[in-house]
């Protein structure tokens, strides 16, 4: 009986040592990769901002602000784009939880008058070859200059003016939902100033 207890204790202590060493190795790897991963993410977001707003010569990350949706439930990131000190457009990091595959994240560029300039989907789980087409020029081009405050900002199937991606109406609606969330948060922020 004593030998089985001794064997069990040895196995348990060996397992504890392995667990502690593994935890130390994992935390060390995390610490080593944390900053490079964050820098890569920031670089991707800055490239997306450039894509959706066009030219600027400021640092939108240095001037970013957090704005709230009107229901005060969600925080979105607002990035002003300035050319020689004057804001010429802005970008908002937004999302929709209504995609076919769940959450769809994007950065939307707007003209100063609130019309859409462009958008870039930064993260999604949509069906490859269908929902993923929402980030292609054929779908995106119809948004350039579209002012959701002055026109019917819905897909045609819902009585609006936007042509949905073929066989991906749910994803198309999610894109519109995300853009509308960004615009509502901006209007809420602007009205508060």
Tab-separated table of C-alpha atoms in Angstrom:
chain	number	residue	atom	x	y	z
A	1	UNK	CA	0.000	0.000	0.000
A	2	UNK	CA	2.821	2.368	0.860
A	3	UNK	CA	4.514	1.821	-2.487
A	4	UNK	CA	1.381	2.731	-4.455
A	5	UNK	CA	0.969	5.887	-2.345
A	6	UNK	CA	4.640	6.732	-2.939
A	7	UNK	CA	4.232	6.163	-6.706
A	8	UNK	CA	1.114	8.326	-6.766
A	9	UNK	CA	2.921	11.125	-4.896
A	10	UNK	CA	5.863	10.955	-7.296
A	11	UNK	CA	3.559	11.095	-10.320
A	12	UNK	CA	1.648	14.010	-8.808
A	13	UNK	CA	4.815	15.957	-8.023
A	14	UNK	CA	6.172	15.256	-11.533
A	15	UNK	CA	2.922	16.478	-13.043
A	16	UNK	CA	3.021	19.636	-10.904
A	17	UNK	CA	6.601	20.391	-11.990
A	18	UNK	CA	5.664	19.893	-15.677
A	19	UNK	CA	2.610	22.159	-15.271
A	20	UNK	CA	4.657	24.926	-13.613
A	21	UNK	CA	7.376	24.743	-16.292
A	22	UNK	CA	4.752	24.757	-19.077
A	23	UNK	CA	2.983	27.765	-17.529
A	24	UNK	CA	6.294	29.623	-17.261
A	25	UNK	CA	7.187	28.857	-20.896
A	26	UNK	CA	3.745	29.933	-22.135
A	27	UNK	CA	3.813	33.189	-20.175
A	28	UNK	CA	7.326	33.924	-21.443
A	29	UNK	CA	6.291	33.344	-25.049
A	30	UNK	CA	3.237	35.530	-24.529
A	31	UNK	CA	5.368	38.359	-23.117
A	32	UNK	CA	7.820	38.074	-26.009
A	33	UNK	CA	5.130	38.142	-28.694
A	34	UNK	CA	2.648	40.570	-27.103
A	35	UNK	CA	4.217	43.782	-28.444
A	36	UNK	CA	5.002	42.499	-31.972
A	37	UNK	CA	1.450	41.175	-32.315
A	38	UNK	CA	0.000	44.508	-31.143
A	39	UNK	CA	2.305	46.405	-33.531
A	40	UNK	CA	1.238	44.181	-36.445
A	41	UNK	CA	-2.436	44.744	-35.569
A	42	UNK	CA	-1.909	48.519	-35.404
A	43	UNK	CA	-0.128	48.428	-38.767
A	44	UNK	CA	-3.037	46.514	-40.364
A	45	UNK	CA	-5.518	48.998	-38.905
A	46	UNK	CA	-3.494	51.995	-40.110
A	47	UNK	CA	-3.371	50.467	-43.610
A	48	UNK	CA	-7.155	49.972	-43.451
A	49	UNK	CA	-7.598	53.611	-42.362
A	50	UNK	CA	-5.457	54.755	-45.304
A	51	UNK	CA	-7.568	52.640	-47.631
A	52	UNK	CA	-10.884	54.040	-46.404
A	53	UNK	CA	-10.066	57.738	-45.959
A	54	UNK	CA	-7.440	58.433	-48.607
A	55	UNK	CA	-4.817	61.083	-48.034
A	56	UNK	CA	-3.845	62.520	-44.680
A	57	UNK	CA	-0.642	63.691	-43.054
A	58	UNK	CA	-1.464	63.358	-39.370
A	59	UNK	CA	-1.262	60.310	-37.110
A	60	UNK	CA	-4.866	59.103	-36.699
A	61	UNK	CA	-3.787	56.721	-33.898
A	62	UNK	CA	-2.362	59.612	-31.863
A	63	UNK	CA	-5.644	61.522	-32.233
A	64	UNK	CA	-8.060	58.610	-31.866
A	65	UNK	CA	-11.043	58.988	-29.575
A	66	UNK	CA	-13.549	56.569	-28.178
A	67	UNK	CA	-17.143	57.359	-29.060
A	68	UNK	CA	-20.225	55.643	-27.716
A	69	UNK	CA	-23.213	54.292	-29.595
A	70	UNK	CA	-26.430	56.183	-28.762
A	71	UNK	CA	-27.598	53.350	-26.474
A	72	UNK	CA	-24.286	53.698	-24.546
A	73	UNK	CA	-23.659	49.943	-24.847
A	74	UNK	CA	-20.728	49.932	-27.278
A	75	UNK	CA	-17.501	51.867	-27.652
A	76	UNK	CA	-16.162	52.552	-31.139
A	77	UNK	CA	-12.819	54.039	-32.127
A	78	UNK	CA	-12.899	57.320	-34.067
A	79	UNK	CA	-9.865	58.319	-36.178
A	80	UNK	CA	-9.744	61.868	-37.615
A	81	UNK	CA	-7.840	62.220	-40.884
A	82	UNK	CA	-6.218	65.629	-41.329
A	83	UNK	CA	-4.486	67.178	-44.290
A	84	UNK	CA	-2.302	70.112	-43.211
A	85	UNK	CA	-4.174	70.428	-39.916
A	86	UNK	CA	-7.687	70.375	-41.395
A	87	UNK	CA	-9.929	67.338	-40.958
A	88	UNK	CA	-10.827	66.141	-44.452
A	89	UNK	CA	-12.433	62.825	-43.486
A	90	UNK	CA	-12.613	60.367	-40.623
A	91	UNK	CA	-12.663	56.649	-39.975
A	92	UNK	CA	-14.556	54.642	-37.385
A	93	UNK	CA	-13.789	51.104	-36.259
A	94	UNK	CA	-17.163	49.385	-36.004
A	95	UNK	CA	-18.854	45.982	-36.040
A	96	UNK	CA	-22.042	44.020	-36.525
A	97	UNK	CA	-23.034	40.829	-34.745
A	98	UNK	CA	-25.559	40.058	-37.483
A	99	UNK	CA	-23.248	38.440	-40.034
A	100	UNK	CA	-23.999	34.957	-41.312
A	101	UNK	CA	-20.901	33.723	-39.476
A	102	UNK	CA	-21.333	35.987	-36.441
A	103	UNK	CA	-19.347	39.138	-35.726
A	104	UNK	CA	-18.121	41.192	-38.663
A	105	UNK	CA	-15.575	43.952	-37.860
A	106	UNK	CA	-14.669	46.803	-40.154
A	107	UNK	CA	-13.228	50.271	-40.482
A	108	UNK	CA	-15.432	52.767	-42.311
A	109	UNK	CA	-14.242	56.007	-43.868
A	110	UNK	CA	-16.578	58.975	-44.078
A	111	UNK	CA	-16.499	62.330	-45.827
A	112	UNK	CA	-17.030	65.321	-43.538
A	113	UNK	CA	-20.688	65.579	-44.605
A	114	UNK	CA	-21.381	62.054	-43.282
A	115	UNK	CA	-21.399	60.345	-46.677
A	116	UNK	CA	-19.557	57.031	-46.876
A	117	UNK	CA	-16.142	57.123	-48.494
A	118	UNK	CA	-15.091	53.465	-48.282
A	119	UNK	CA	-14.887	50.545	-45.875
A	120	UNK	CA	-12.542	47.669	-45.140
A	121	UNK	CA	-13.654	44.483	-43.420
A	122	UNK	CA	-10.926	43.637	-40.912
A	123	UNK	CA	-12.328	40.455	-39.368
A	124	UNK	CA	-15.164	38.119	-40.280
A	125	UNK	CA	-16.287	34.503	-40.296
A	126	UNK	CA	-18.455	34.687	-43.394
A	127	UNK	CA	-18.663	31.911	-45.965
A	128	UNK	CA	-15.604	31.972	-48.257
A	129	UNK	CA	-16.608	32.812	-51.807
A	130	UNK	CA	-19.978	34.231	-50.772
A	131	UNK	CA	-20.050	36.508	-47.725
A	132	UNK	CA	-16.366	37.296	-48.132
A	133	UNK	CA	-17.299	39.076	-51.407
A	134	UNK	CA	-18.647	41.953	-49.322
A	135	UNK	CA	-15.075	43.290	-49.198
A	136	UNK	CA	-14.666	43.259	-52.983
A	137	UNK	CA	-14.816	46.412	-55.155
A	138	UNK	CA	-18.014	45.388	-56.995
A	139	UNK	CA	-19.984	45.587	-53.737
A	140	UNK	CA	-18.016	48.400	-52.089
A	141	UNK	CA	-18.136	50.860	-55.004
A	142	UNK	CA	-21.847	51.510	-54.544
A	143	UNK	CA	-21.147	52.952	-51.082
A	144	UNK	CA	-18.760	55.719	-52.252
A	145	UNK	CA	-20.559	59.022	-51.735
A	146	UNK	CA	-23.695	57.303	-50.408
A	147	UNK	CA	-25.198	59.426	-47.639
A	148	UNK	CA	-27.271	57.188	-45.335
A	149	UNK	CA	-28.916	60.243	-43.799
A	150	UNK	CA	-30.410	61.295	-47.134
A	151	UNK	CA	-31.116	57.976	-48.894
A	152	UNK	CA	-32.638	54.574	-48.127
A	153	UNK	CA	-29.716	52.769	-46.521
A	154	UNK	CA	-30.905	49.177	-46.839
A	155	UNK	CA	-30.450	46.366	-49.311
A	156	UNK	CA	-32.921	46.367	-52.208
A	157	UNK	CA	-34.679	43.275	-50.781
A	158	UNK	CA	-35.610	45.466	-47.773
A	159	UNK	CA	-36.708	48.464	-49.866
A	160	UNK	CA	-33.347	50.240	-49.939
A	161	UNK	CA	-30.848	51.312	-52.580
A	162	UNK	CA	-27.943	48.906	-51.978
A	163	UNK	CA	-27.470	45.827	-54.167
A	164	UNK	CA	-26.667	42.888	-51.890
A	165	UNK	CA	-23.869	40.464	-52.657
A	166	UNK	CA	-25.422	37.583	-54.599
A	167	UNK	CA	-26.312	34.732	-52.205
A	168	UNK	CA	-24.995	36.765	-49.246
A	169	UNK	CA	-27.849	39.071	-48.278
A	170	UNK	CA	-27.268	38.457	-44.563
A	171	UNK	CA	-23.651	39.583	-44.866
A	172	UNK	CA	-24.717	42.623	-46.908
A	173	UNK	CA	-27.193	43.558	-44.191
A	174	UNK	CA	-24.439	43.141	-41.569
A	175	UNK	CA	-22.191	45.558	-43.486
A	176	UNK	CA	-25.005	48.123	-43.547
A	177	UNK	CA	-25.679	47.509	-39.843
A	178	UNK	CA	-22.008	48.107	-38.967
A	179	UNK	CA	-21.831	51.293	-41.040
A	180	UNK	CA	-25.087	52.571	-39.548
A	181	UNK	CA	-23.749	51.854	-36.035
A	182	UNK	CA	-20.648	53.937	-36.811
A	183	UNK	CA	-22.681	56.797	-38.255
A	184	UNK	CA	-25.117	56.798	-35.324
A	185	UNK	CA	-22.213	56.872	-32.856
A	186	UNK	CA	-20.611	59.769	-34.749
A	187	UNK	CA	-23.873	61.717	-34.836
A	188	UNK	CA	-24.379	61.040	-31.125
A	189	UNK	CA	-20.814	62.231	-30.400
A	190	UNK	CA	-21.135	65.300	-32.620
A	191	UNK	CA	-24.486	66.272	-31.090
A	192	UNK	CA	-22.908	66.095	-27.639
A	193	UNK	CA	-20.219	68.677	-28.467
